Amino acid sequence: MVTIGTTLALVSSLLFSAPAHAQEFFDPGPGPAPAPAPAPAAPAPAPAAPAPAPAAPAPAPAAPAP
């Protein structure tokens, strides 16, 4: 059966046996670039022009003279 002393000795040996490079400061450099701004929204299209009025009907041909 494992005693408290053995458990503490095992845990402390694991804590103090960390690799040397784990204690060094590592500068990761600048962070990622910020995301670009979204493109501006397109302006609303101009309203369509109203349809032109229909042309007047052609006049009826003149009746022949009697």
C-alpha atoms as a printed R data frame, in Angstrom:
   type eleno elety resid chain resno       x      y        z
1  ATOM     1    CA   MET     A     1   0.000  0.000    0.000
2  ATOM     2    CA   VAL     A     2   1.317  3.408   -0.938
3  ATOM     3    CA   THR     A     3   1.901  5.739    1.964
4  ATOM     4    CA   ILE     A     4   1.351  9.455    2.045
5  ATOM     5    CA   GLY     A     5   5.109 10.042    2.131
6  ATOM     6    CA   THR     A     6   5.680  7.954   -0.985
7  ATOM     7    CA   THR     A     7   2.864  9.740   -2.799
8  ATOM     8    CA   LEU     A     8   4.237 13.174   -1.906
9  ATOM     9    CA   ALA     A     9   7.732 12.161   -2.951
10 ATOM    10    CA   LEU     A    10   6.461 10.927   -6.311
11 ATOM    11    CA   VAL     A    11   4.403 14.071   -6.950
12 ATOM    12    CA   SER     A    12   7.230 16.413   -5.944
13 ATOM    13    CA   SER     A    13   9.688 14.566   -8.161
14 ATOM    14    CA   LEU     A    14   7.338 15.016  -11.101
15 ATOM    15    CA   LEU     A    15   6.835 18.704  -10.360
16 ATOM    16    CA   PHE     A    16  10.529 19.511  -10.133
17 ATOM    17    CA   SER     A    17  11.624 17.454  -13.124
18 ATOM    18    CA   ALA     A    18  10.028 19.731  -15.728
19 ATOM    19    CA   PRO     A    19  12.167 20.246  -18.832
20 ATOM    20    CA   ALA     A    20  14.399 23.306  -18.734
21 ATOM    21    CA   HIS     A    21  12.865 24.912  -21.828
22 ATOM    22    CA   ALA     A    22   9.465 24.982  -20.133
23 ATOM    23    CA   GLN     A    23  10.805 27.696  -17.820
24 ATOM    24    CA   GLU     A    24  12.102 29.971  -20.584
25 ATOM    25    CA   PHE     A    25  10.227 32.921  -21.947
26 ATOM    26    CA   PHE     A    26   9.120 32.440  -25.533
27 ATOM    27    CA   ASP     A    27   8.037 35.471  -27.533
28 ATOM    28    CA   PRO     A    28   5.435 34.283  -30.036
29 ATOM    29    CA   GLY     A    29   5.677 37.551  -31.953
30 ATOM    30    CA   PRO     A    30   2.787 39.757  -32.960
31 ATOM    31    CA   GLY     A    31  -0.683 38.316  -32.902
32 ATOM    32    CA   PRO     A    32  -2.704 37.567  -35.995
33 ATOM    33    CA   ALA     A    33  -3.617 40.474  -38.227
34 ATOM    34    CA   PRO     A    34  -7.072 41.914  -37.637
35 ATOM    35    CA   ALA     A    35  -9.777 40.890  -40.041
36 ATOM    36    CA   PRO     A    36 -10.315 43.326  -42.927
37 ATOM    37    CA   ALA     A    37 -13.281 45.639  -42.693
38 ATOM    38    CA   PRO     A    38 -16.364 44.442  -44.551
39 ATOM    39    CA   ALA     A    39 -17.035 45.974  -47.948
40 ATOM    40    CA   PRO     A    40 -19.467 48.884  -47.889
41 ATOM    41    CA   ALA     A    41 -23.013 48.046  -48.831
42 ATOM    42    CA   ALA     A    42 -24.003 48.835  -52.402
43 ATOM    43    CA   PRO     A    43 -26.394 51.771  -52.734
44 ATOM    44    CA   ALA     A    44 -29.995 50.924  -53.469
45 ATOM    45    CA   PRO     A    45 -30.802 50.906  -57.187
46 ATOM    46    CA   ALA     A    46 -32.657 53.911  -58.540
47 ATOM    47    CA   PRO     A    47 -36.395 53.362  -58.978
48 ATOM    48    CA   ALA     A    48 -37.394 52.305  -62.472
49 ATOM    49    CA   ALA     A    49 -38.736 55.038  -64.729
50 ATOM    50    CA   PRO     A    50 -42.474 54.794  -65.367
51 ATOM    51    CA   ALA     A    51 -43.458 53.209  -68.652
52 ATOM    52    CA   PRO     A    52 -44.185 55.729  -71.409
53 ATOM    53    CA   ALA     A    53 -47.837 56.393  -72.173
54 ATOM    54    CA   PRO     A    54 -49.181 54.391  -75.120
55 ATOM    55    CA   ALA     A    55 -49.262 56.244  -78.435
56 ATOM    56    CA   ALA     A    56 -52.573 57.631  -79.614
57 ATOM    57    CA   PRO     A    57 -54.377 55.310  -82.021
58 ATOM    58    CA   ALA     A    58 -53.999 56.126  -85.685
59 ATOM    59    CA   PRO     A    59 -56.944 58.091  -87.102
60 ATOM    60    CA   ALA     A    60 -59.466 56.105  -89.076
61 ATOM    61    CA   PRO     A    61 -59.194 56.510  -92.847
62 ATOM    62    CA   ALA     A    62 -61.465 59.146  -94.303
63 ATOM    63    CA   ALA     A    63 -64.655 57.915  -95.898
64 ATOM    64    CA   PRO     A    64 -64.711 58.268  -99.706
65 ATOM    65    CA   ALA     A    65 -66.621 61.261 -101.005
66 ATOM    66    CA   PRO     A    66 -70.055 60.462 -102.624
